[in-house]
Amino acid sequence: MFMKKKRVVIAMSGGVDSSTAAALLKEEGHEVIGISMQLYNHAELEAELKENRFDSCCSLKDVDEARRVAQILDIPYYVLNFEKIFKEKVVDYFIDEYLHARTPNPCVRCNTDVKFKHLLLKAKELKADYLATGHYVRNVFNEKEKCYELKKAKDLKKDQSYFLFGTDPKELPYLLFPLGDLEKTEVRTLAERHHLPTAQKPESMEICFIPNNNYSNFIESKIQNKKAFQGQIITKEGKILGKHDGSFQFTVGQRKGLGVFDSNPLYVLEVDHTSKKVTVGSDQDLKSIGLVAKNINWIKYPKSPCVSVKIRHSTKNIPCTIENLKTHVKVLFQEPERAVTPGQAAVFYEGDTLLGGGWIEQRLS
């Protein structure tokens, strides 16, 4: 990676990816410093929600495993308290979005506002040359344009570029992603070779601060007046089908748990923040010709209005055209797409190069 030895801070989550990234950096001869972030008070959260099972991402168990890996690799290791900033930038945002009838993406917020922004500052305080993470993404220097570009990972099934659209391009010269050119199977093999206890650790698919991934119970525990979020479930023609106990329990595209029945499958089309009405309809009704996104962050400006967009991490790239307006971007799909969801991220690409992205404000019917 480099000809000279560098001081590198590696963000360690206690999983196989960050553990292997640390091992690779150490193997290359760099001075590696491991750091884990304490993002919330585990004991308080468990007591508040009356949950005693808590082994999701960033848990105490993960911190212990990160410490074990650091001991095996013989690198310094520290745990930093990021509870306040994580609550402000991620947890409070998560709750507020659902209460305003939007579907949040806390992982994007965490990467942008906590991991890179604040952890990079800590790395600089430690006189480190770089901050490294276990993300599956590539940071490539474009010799022709004399700038760094974020590109999709070699392992497209594990690619995490979608979550990094909020990255400040000024940060790119100081970021390392050792796993960008590796397949997941290769990473586990390397972890075994380095005798890391995380080599076969399962991946966590849950939101780290939500026990058992039950976000509805978590949000409900934060609400003073629960009746204020009750409302009607209606068709797009306005016919009342039933009532619900909380608008925050619904997201666009949802089919299960609606509490109403019809001869044909019903899906959530819209959640109205003001009236608390949840509109349902057919799968065909979910399709949109485009979207409007706001708070756009451009890592690299597009060369053409013809780009591609991802409206969820798990979906394919969608060919589209974009119109860059003063406060937002208007996106028109080549073909109608289903379940465009306000609050989710719209992330733009040229080929495998990440251009940037923003937050979906509305869908265009």
Tab-separated table of C-alpha atoms in Angstrom:
chain	number	residue	atom	x	y	z
A	1	MET	CA	0.000	0.000	0.000
A	2	PHE	CA	2.837	2.404	0.832
A	3	MET	CA	6.617	2.288	0.435
A	4	LYS	CA	7.157	3.953	3.804
A	5	LYS	CA	5.879	2.966	7.208
A	6	LYS	CA	2.904	5.098	8.258
A	7	ARG	CA	0.955	5.587	11.465
A	8	VAL	CA	-2.598	4.351	10.858
A	9	VAL	CA	-5.609	4.440	13.162
A	10	ILE	CA	-7.955	1.546	12.419
A	11	ALA	CA	-11.608	1.694	13.502
A	12	MET	CA	-12.302	-1.690	15.102
A	13	SER	CA	-15.887	-2.885	15.495
A	14	GLY	CA	-15.095	-6.375	16.768
A	15	GLY	CA	-16.073	-8.003	13.474
A	16	VAL	CA	-14.035	-9.994	10.987
A	17	ASP	CA	-13.715	-7.132	8.489
A	18	SER	CA	-12.095	-4.481	10.698
A	19	SER	CA	-10.032	-7.174	12.438
A	20	THR	CA	-8.621	-8.377	9.121
A	21	ALA	CA	-8.020	-4.819	7.938
A	22	ALA	CA	-5.947	-4.235	11.076
A	23	ALA	CA	-3.972	-7.434	10.471
A	24	LEU	CA	-3.225	-6.463	6.862
A	25	LEU	CA	-1.987	-3.008	7.866
A	26	LYS	CA	0.237	-4.511	10.555
A	27	GLU	CA	1.543	-7.084	8.086
A	28	GLU	CA	2.485	-4.299	5.675
A	29	GLY	CA	4.680	-2.757	8.349
A	30	HIS	CA	2.593	0.201	9.415
A	31	GLU	CA	2.321	1.475	12.975
A	32	VAL	CA	-1.283	0.515	13.697
A	33	ILE	CA	-3.457	1.885	16.496
A	34	GLY	CA	-6.817	0.241	17.129
A	35	ILE	CA	-9.799	2.304	18.249
A	36	SER	CA	-13.333	1.242	19.115
A	37	MET	CA	-16.170	3.669	19.693
A	38	GLN	CA	-18.482	3.388	22.679
A	39	LEU	CA	-21.671	4.678	21.113
A	40	TYR	CA	-24.235	4.209	23.864
A	41	ASN	CA	-24.596	3.123	27.477
A	42	HIS	CA	-25.435	-0.571	27.109
A	43	ALA	CA	-26.604	-1.082	30.693
A	44	GLU	CA	-28.926	1.929	30.654
A	45	LEU	CA	-30.460	0.999	27.311
A	46	GLU	CA	-31.088	-2.601	28.360
A	47	ALA	CA	-32.671	-1.489	31.633
A	48	GLU	CA	-34.829	1.106	29.895
A	49	LEU	CA	-36.170	-1.370	27.351
A	50	LYS	CA	-36.201	-4.349	29.724
A	51	GLU	CA	-34.058	-6.316	27.272
A	52	ASN	CA	-31.266	-8.598	28.467
A	53	ARG	CA	-30.146	-9.904	25.085
A	54	PHE	CA	-27.817	-7.384	23.484
A	55	ASP	CA	-25.135	-8.747	21.193
A	56	SER	CA	-25.694	-6.707	18.059
A	57	CYS	CA	-23.096	-4.587	16.294
A	58	CYS	CA	-21.011	-2.310	18.574
A	59	SER	CA	-22.061	-4.177	21.723
A	60	LEU	CA	-19.861	-4.817	24.772
A	61	LYS	CA	-19.133	-8.262	23.362
A	62	ASP	CA	-17.824	-6.640	20.181
A	63	VAL	CA	-15.556	-4.316	22.156
A	64	ASP	CA	-14.131	-7.292	24.040
A	65	GLU	CA	-13.447	-9.134	20.782
A	66	ALA	CA	-11.795	-6.065	19.253
A	67	ARG	CA	-9.543	-5.878	22.307
A	68	ARG	CA	-8.625	-9.567	21.901
A	69	VAL	CA	-7.719	-9.006	18.262
A	70	ALA	CA	-5.531	-6.024	19.190
A	71	GLN	CA	-3.717	-8.176	21.751
A	72	ILE	CA	-3.096	-10.910	19.173
A	73	LEU	CA	-1.787	-8.360	16.667
A	74	ASP	CA	0.220	-6.630	19.397
A	75	ILE	CA	-1.094	-3.156	18.610
A	76	PRO	CA	-2.223	-0.359	20.981
A	77	TYR	CA	-5.969	-0.301	21.511
A	78	TYR	CA	-8.289	2.343	22.918
A	79	VAL	CA	-12.030	2.715	23.460
A	80	LEU	CA	-13.318	6.247	22.930
A	81	ASN	CA	-16.593	7.539	24.339
A	82	PHE	CA	-18.696	8.863	21.475
A	83	GLU	CA	-22.027	8.507	23.289
A	84	LYS	CA	-23.013	12.186	23.144
A	85	ILE	CA	-22.266	12.747	19.481
A	86	PHE	CA	-23.826	9.395	18.512
A	87	LYS	CA	-27.038	10.263	20.361
A	88	GLU	CA	-27.229	13.689	18.744
A	89	LYS	CA	-26.304	12.695	15.206
A	90	VAL	CA	-27.742	9.184	14.929
A	91	VAL	CA	-30.215	8.136	17.647
A	92	ASP	CA	-32.131	11.430	17.890
A	93	TYR	CA	-32.177	11.710	14.096
A	94	PHE	CA	-33.491	8.126	13.818
A	95	ILE	CA	-36.376	8.802	16.207
A	96	ASP	CA	-37.227	12.192	14.705
A	97	GLU	CA	-37.365	10.834	11.154
A	98	TYR	CA	-39.830	8.086	12.037
A	99	LEU	CA	-41.978	10.523	14.001
A	100	HIS	CA	-42.072	12.723	10.890
A	101	ALA	CA	-43.234	9.843	8.660
A	102	ARG	CA	-39.850	9.233	7.061
A	103	THR	CA	-37.704	6.088	6.990
A	104	PRO	CA	-34.184	6.893	8.240
A	105	ASN	CA	-30.838	5.337	7.400
A	106	PRO	CA	-28.767	5.505	10.606
A	107	CYS	CA	-25.749	3.715	9.104
A	108	VAL	CA	-25.170	6.530	6.619
A	109	ARG	CA	-25.432	9.133	9.380
A	110	CYS	CA	-23.046	7.189	11.590
A	111	ASN	CA	-20.437	6.856	8.849
A	112	THR	CA	-20.639	10.508	7.833
A	113	ASP	CA	-21.165	12.340	11.119
A	114	VAL	CA	-19.437	10.054	13.613
A	115	LYS	CA	-16.931	7.617	12.141
A	116	PHE	CA	-15.222	9.729	9.519
A	117	LYS	CA	-15.731	13.246	10.808
A	118	HIS	CA	-14.956	12.734	14.495
A	119	LEU	CA	-12.793	9.628	14.334
A	120	LEU	CA	-10.599	11.279	11.726
A	121	LEU	CA	-10.125	14.212	14.101
A	122	LYS	CA	-9.048	11.765	16.814
A	123	ALA	CA	-6.650	10.127	14.394
A	124	LYS	CA	-5.056	13.472	13.664
A	125	GLU	CA	-4.754	14.146	17.406
A	126	LEU	CA	-2.762	10.922	17.606
A	127	LYS	CA	-0.489	12.235	14.807
A	128	ALA	CA	-1.715	9.465	12.515
A	129	ASP	CA	-1.243	9.731	8.767
A	130	TYR	CA	-4.416	7.823	7.959
A	131	LEU	CA	-7.702	6.512	9.281
A	132	ALA	CA	-8.588	3.008	8.073
A	133	THR	CA	-11.842	1.057	8.269
A	134	GLY	CA	-13.095	-2.362	7.239
A	135	HIS	CA	-15.534	-1.018	4.645
A	136	TYR	CA	-15.777	-2.771	1.299
A	137	VAL	CA	-15.010	0.179	-0.972
A	138	ARG	CA	-11.991	1.400	-2.949
A	139	ASN	CA	-10.318	4.793	-2.603
A	140	VAL	CA	-8.453	5.347	-5.881
A	141	PHE	CA	-6.289	8.273	-6.959
A	142	ASN	CA	-7.229	9.483	-10.437
A	143	GLU	CA	-3.905	10.433	-11.996
A	144	LYS	CA	-5.518	12.271	-14.897
A	145	GLU	CA	-7.791	14.448	-12.744
A	146	LYS	CA	-5.416	14.581	-9.745
A	147	CYS	CA	-8.083	13.656	-7.200
A	148	TYR	CA	-9.234	10.719	-5.107
A	149	GLU	CA	-12.369	8.816	-6.061
A	150	LEU	CA	-14.478	6.324	-4.138
A	151	LYS	CA	-15.320	3.278	-6.226
A	152	LYS	CA	-17.363	0.151	-5.663
A	153	ALA	CA	-15.573	-2.757	-4.034
A	154	LYS	CA	-14.293	-5.778	-5.922
A	155	ASP	CA	-16.873	-7.871	-4.069
A	156	LEU	CA	-20.047	-6.241	-5.375
A	157	LYS	CA	-22.219	-8.290	-3.027
A	158	LYS	CA	-20.431	-6.667	-0.069
A	159	ASP	CA	-19.920	-3.214	-1.598
A	160	GLN	CA	-20.606	-0.468	0.971
A	161	SER	CA	-20.044	2.641	-1.144
A	162	TYR	CA	-23.763	3.473	-0.805
A	163	PHE	CA	-23.271	4.210	2.898
A	164	LEU	CA	-20.368	6.583	2.249
A	165	PHE	CA	-22.005	9.109	-0.076
A	166	GLY	CA	-21.805	11.762	2.651
A	167	THR	CA	-18.004	11.621	2.801
A	168	ASP	CA	-16.270	14.984	2.488
A	169	PRO	CA	-13.974	14.745	-0.579
A	170	LYS	CA	-11.333	16.616	1.445
A	171	GLU	CA	-11.163	13.579	3.754
A	172	LEU	CA	-10.352	11.074	0.997
A	173	PRO	CA	-6.537	11.553	1.025
A	174	TYR	CA	-6.546	10.423	4.668
A	175	LEU	CA	-8.795	7.359	4.370
A	176	LEU	CA	-7.712	3.748	3.796
A	177	PHE	CA	-9.931	0.788	2.938
A	178	PRO	CA	-7.698	-2.332	2.959
A	179	LEU	CA	-10.545	-4.685	1.991
A	180	GLY	CA	-11.668	-2.879	-1.160
A	181	ASP	CA	-9.892	-5.280	-3.514
A	182	LEU	CA	-10.813	-8.467	-1.633
A	183	GLU	CA	-13.720	-10.889	-1.721
A	184	LYS	CA	-15.434	-11.693	1.580
A	185	THR	CA	-14.245	-15.293	1.356
A	186	GLU	CA	-10.665	-14.042	1.026
A	187	VAL	CA	-11.108	-11.871	4.102
A	188	ARG	CA	-12.227	-14.816	6.230
A	189	THR	CA	-9.292	-16.879	4.923
A	190	LEU	CA	-6.866	-14.100	5.856
A	191	ALA	CA	-8.455	-13.849	9.304
A	192	GLU	CA	-7.911	-17.587	9.801
A	193	ARG	CA	-4.286	-17.259	8.700
A	194	HIS	CA	-3.738	-14.542	11.304
A	195	HIS	CA	-5.489	-16.686	13.961
A	196	LEU	CA	-8.120	-14.032	14.624
A	197	PRO	CA	-11.027	-15.129	16.852
A	198	THR	CA	-13.449	-13.185	14.637
A	199	ALA	CA	-12.641	-15.215	11.493
A	200	GLN	CA	-15.983	-17.030	11.363
A	201	LYS	CA	-18.034	-14.487	13.285
A	202	PRO	CA	-21.502	-14.004	11.722
A	203	GLU	CA	-22.363	-10.605	10.319
A	204	SER	CA	-24.768	-8.398	12.218
A	205	MET	CA	-27.674	-7.152	10.121
A	206	GLU	CA	-29.375	-5.244	12.934
A	207	ILE	CA	-29.327	-1.560	13.822
A	208	CYS	CA	-26.743	-1.456	16.585
A	209	PHE	CA	-28.759	0.489	19.176
A	210	ILE	CA	-32.069	-1.337	18.590
A	211	PRO	CA	-32.385	-4.552	20.659
A	212	ASN	CA	-33.652	-7.450	18.549
A	213	ASN	CA	-34.126	-4.984	15.676
A	214	ASN	CA	-37.525	-3.952	17.082
A	215	TYR	CA	-37.403	-0.275	16.145
A	216	SER	CA	-41.136	0.231	16.772
A	217	ASN	CA	-40.816	-0.635	20.476
A	218	PHE	CA	-37.718	1.553	20.742
A	219	ILE	CA	-39.467	4.608	19.284
A	220	GLU	CA	-42.629	3.980	21.294
A	221	SER	CA	-40.548	4.073	24.475
A	222	LYS	CA	-39.502	7.643	23.581
A	223	ILE	CA	-43.006	9.016	22.968
A	224	GLN	CA	-44.887	11.012	25.588
A	225	ASN	CA	-48.303	11.153	23.876
A	226	LYS	CA	-48.776	7.942	21.915
A	227	LYS	CA	-52.347	8.824	20.905
A	228	ALA	CA	-50.991	11.732	18.865
A	229	PHE	CA	-49.563	9.237	16.360
A	230	GLN	CA	-52.711	7.137	15.916
A	231	GLY	CA	-54.668	7.469	12.693
A	232	GLN	CA	-56.535	5.881	9.829
A	233	ILE	CA	-55.489	3.418	7.164
A	234	ILE	CA	-57.034	4.473	3.858
A	235	THR	CA	-56.974	3.632	0.159
A	236	LYS	CA	-55.645	6.179	-2.339
A	237	GLU	CA	-59.306	7.002	-3.101
A	238	GLY	CA	-59.830	7.893	0.563
A	239	LYS	CA	-61.814	4.836	1.675
A	240	ILE	CA	-61.183	4.049	5.360
A	241	LEU	CA	-60.023	0.461	5.849
A	242	GLY	CA	-59.125	0.607	9.535
A	243	LYS	CA	-57.095	2.329	12.225
A	244	HIS	CA	-53.508	2.063	13.435
A	245	ASP	CA	-51.748	2.681	16.767
A	246	GLY	CA	-48.770	4.630	15.462
A	247	SER	CA	-47.732	6.139	12.122
A	248	PHE	CA	-44.077	5.411	12.980
A	249	GLN	CA	-44.821	1.691	12.588
A	250	PHE	CA	-45.101	2.009	8.798
A	251	THR	CA	-42.751	2.565	5.879
A	252	VAL	CA	-43.351	2.858	2.128
A	253	GLY	CA	-43.464	-0.566	0.475
A	254	GLN	CA	-44.420	-2.406	3.673
A	255	ARG	CA	-46.826	-5.306	3.216
A	256	LYS	CA	-46.815	-7.217	6.505
A	257	GLY	CA	-48.375	-6.035	9.728
A	258	LEU	CA	-50.818	-3.538	8.197
A	259	GLY	CA	-53.758	-4.766	10.249
A	260	VAL	CA	-56.178	-4.532	7.316
A	261	PHE	CA	-57.189	-7.084	4.707
A	262	ASP	CA	-58.205	-7.095	1.071
A	263	SER	CA	-58.697	-9.670	-1.669
A	264	ASN	CA	-55.451	-8.378	-3.231
A	265	PRO	CA	-52.118	-7.706	-1.478
A	266	LEU	CA	-51.847	-4.217	0.003
A	267	TYR	CA	-48.711	-2.127	0.402
A	268	VAL	CA	-47.988	1.153	2.164
A	269	LEU	CA	-47.926	3.944	-0.421
A	270	GLU	CA	-47.583	6.971	1.844
A	271	VAL	CA	-47.461	7.991	5.499
A	272	ASP	CA	-48.794	11.500	6.155
A	273	HIS	CA	-47.008	13.246	9.026
A	274	THR	CA	-49.741	15.822	9.636
A	275	SER	CA	-52.893	13.683	9.530
A	276	LYS	CA	-51.148	10.427	10.529
A	277	LYS	CA	-53.060	8.712	7.737
A	278	VAL	CA	-51.421	5.674	6.146
A	279	THR	CA	-52.359	5.198	2.490
A	280	VAL	CA	-52.249	1.685	1.061
A	281	GLY	CA	-52.632	0.292	-2.433
A	282	SER	CA	-51.420	-2.239	-4.970
A	283	ASP	CA	-47.867	-3.102	-5.930
A	284	GLN	CA	-48.419	-1.215	-9.200
A	285	ASP	CA	-49.366	1.899	-7.191
A	286	LEU	CA	-45.906	1.812	-5.578
A	287	LYS	CA	-44.146	2.619	-8.831
A	288	SER	CA	-42.683	6.083	-9.389
A	289	ILE	CA	-41.178	7.840	-12.411
A	290	GLY	CA	-38.598	9.587	-10.264
A	291	LEU	CA	-37.838	11.395	-7.047
A	292	VAL	CA	-36.701	14.634	-5.466
A	293	ALA	CA	-33.668	14.512	-3.161
A	294	LYS	CA	-32.248	17.253	-0.944
A	295	ASN	CA	-29.085	17.962	1.061
A	296	ILE	CA	-26.921	16.681	-1.776
A	297	ASN	CA	-23.258	15.927	-1.103
A	298	TRP	CA	-21.128	15.707	-4.232
A	299	ILE	CA	-17.865	13.812	-3.823
A	300	LYS	CA	-17.347	14.215	-7.548
A	301	TYR	CA	-19.587	16.244	-9.835
A	302	PRO	CA	-21.186	14.246	-12.665
A	303	LYS	CA	-19.850	14.812	-16.165
A	304	SER	CA	-23.294	14.234	-17.628
A	305	PRO	CA	-26.910	14.355	-16.373
A	306	CYS	CA	-27.166	10.707	-17.417
A	307	VAL	CA	-26.013	8.697	-14.382
A	308	SER	CA	-27.340	5.841	-12.246
A	309	VAL	CA	-28.896	5.929	-8.794
A	310	LYS	CA	-29.429	3.472	-5.956
A	311	ILE	CA	-32.466	4.101	-3.759
A	312	ARG	CA	-31.571	1.335	-1.298
A	313	HIS	CA	-28.317	-0.412	-0.474
A	314	SER	CA	-29.662	-3.775	-1.591
A	315	THR	CA	-31.102	-2.625	-4.939
A	316	LYS	CA	-29.432	-2.452	-8.345
A	317	ASN	CA	-28.214	0.736	-9.968
A	318	ILE	CA	-31.058	2.445	-11.808
A	319	PRO	CA	-30.309	4.391	-15.018
A	320	CYS	CA	-31.611	7.935	-14.674
A	321	THR	CA	-31.195	11.579	-15.580
A	322	ILE	CA	-30.676	14.257	-12.943
A	323	GLU	CA	-31.490	17.944	-12.849
A	324	ASN	CA	-29.310	19.751	-10.333
A	325	LEU	CA	-31.393	22.580	-8.864
A	326	LYS	CA	-30.402	25.151	-6.229
A	327	THR	CA	-31.622	23.310	-3.143
A	328	HIS	CA	-32.277	19.798	-4.442
A	329	VAL	CA	-31.917	17.313	-7.282
A	330	LYS	CA	-34.745	16.045	-9.474
A	331	VAL	CA	-34.235	12.476	-10.639
A	332	LEU	CA	-36.115	10.823	-13.518
A	333	PHE	CA	-35.820	7.053	-13.963
A	334	GLN	CA	-35.559	5.406	-17.369
A	335	GLU	CA	-38.308	3.054	-16.222
A	336	PRO	CA	-40.704	3.334	-13.249
A	337	GLU	CA	-39.318	1.994	-9.959
A	338	ARG	CA	-41.178	0.713	-6.911
A	339	ALA	CA	-41.108	1.830	-3.291
A	340	VAL	CA	-39.239	5.137	-3.466
A	341	THR	CA	-39.103	5.945	0.239
A	342	PRO	CA	-38.802	9.445	1.779
A	343	GLY	CA	-35.961	9.552	4.289
A	344	GLN	CA	-33.844	6.971	2.492
A	345	ALA	CA	-30.701	7.849	0.542
A	346	ALA	CA	-30.498	8.389	-3.207
A	347	VAL	CA	-26.897	7.656	-4.183
A	348	PHE	CA	-25.458	8.492	-7.597
A	349	TYR	CA	-22.817	6.702	-9.678
A	350	GLU	CA	-20.950	6.993	-12.970
A	351	GLY	CA	-19.974	3.416	-13.720
A	352	ASP	CA	-18.417	2.139	-10.501
A	353	THR	CA	-17.457	5.638	-9.289
A	354	LEU	CA	-19.445	7.053	-6.373
A	355	LEU	CA	-20.505	10.605	-7.212
A	356	GLY	CA	-22.406	11.447	-4.030
A	357	GLY	CA	-26.004	11.470	-2.934
A	358	GLY	CA	-28.756	13.013	-0.861
A	359	TRP	CA	-31.933	12.276	1.056
A	360	ILE	CA	-35.182	11.393	-0.695
A	361	GLU	CA	-37.768	14.096	-0.050
A	362	GLN	CA	-40.600	12.831	-2.226
A	363	ARG	CA	-41.413	10.402	-4.986
A	364	LEU	CA	-42.713	11.501	-8.369
A	365	SER	CA	-45.798	9.634	-9.562
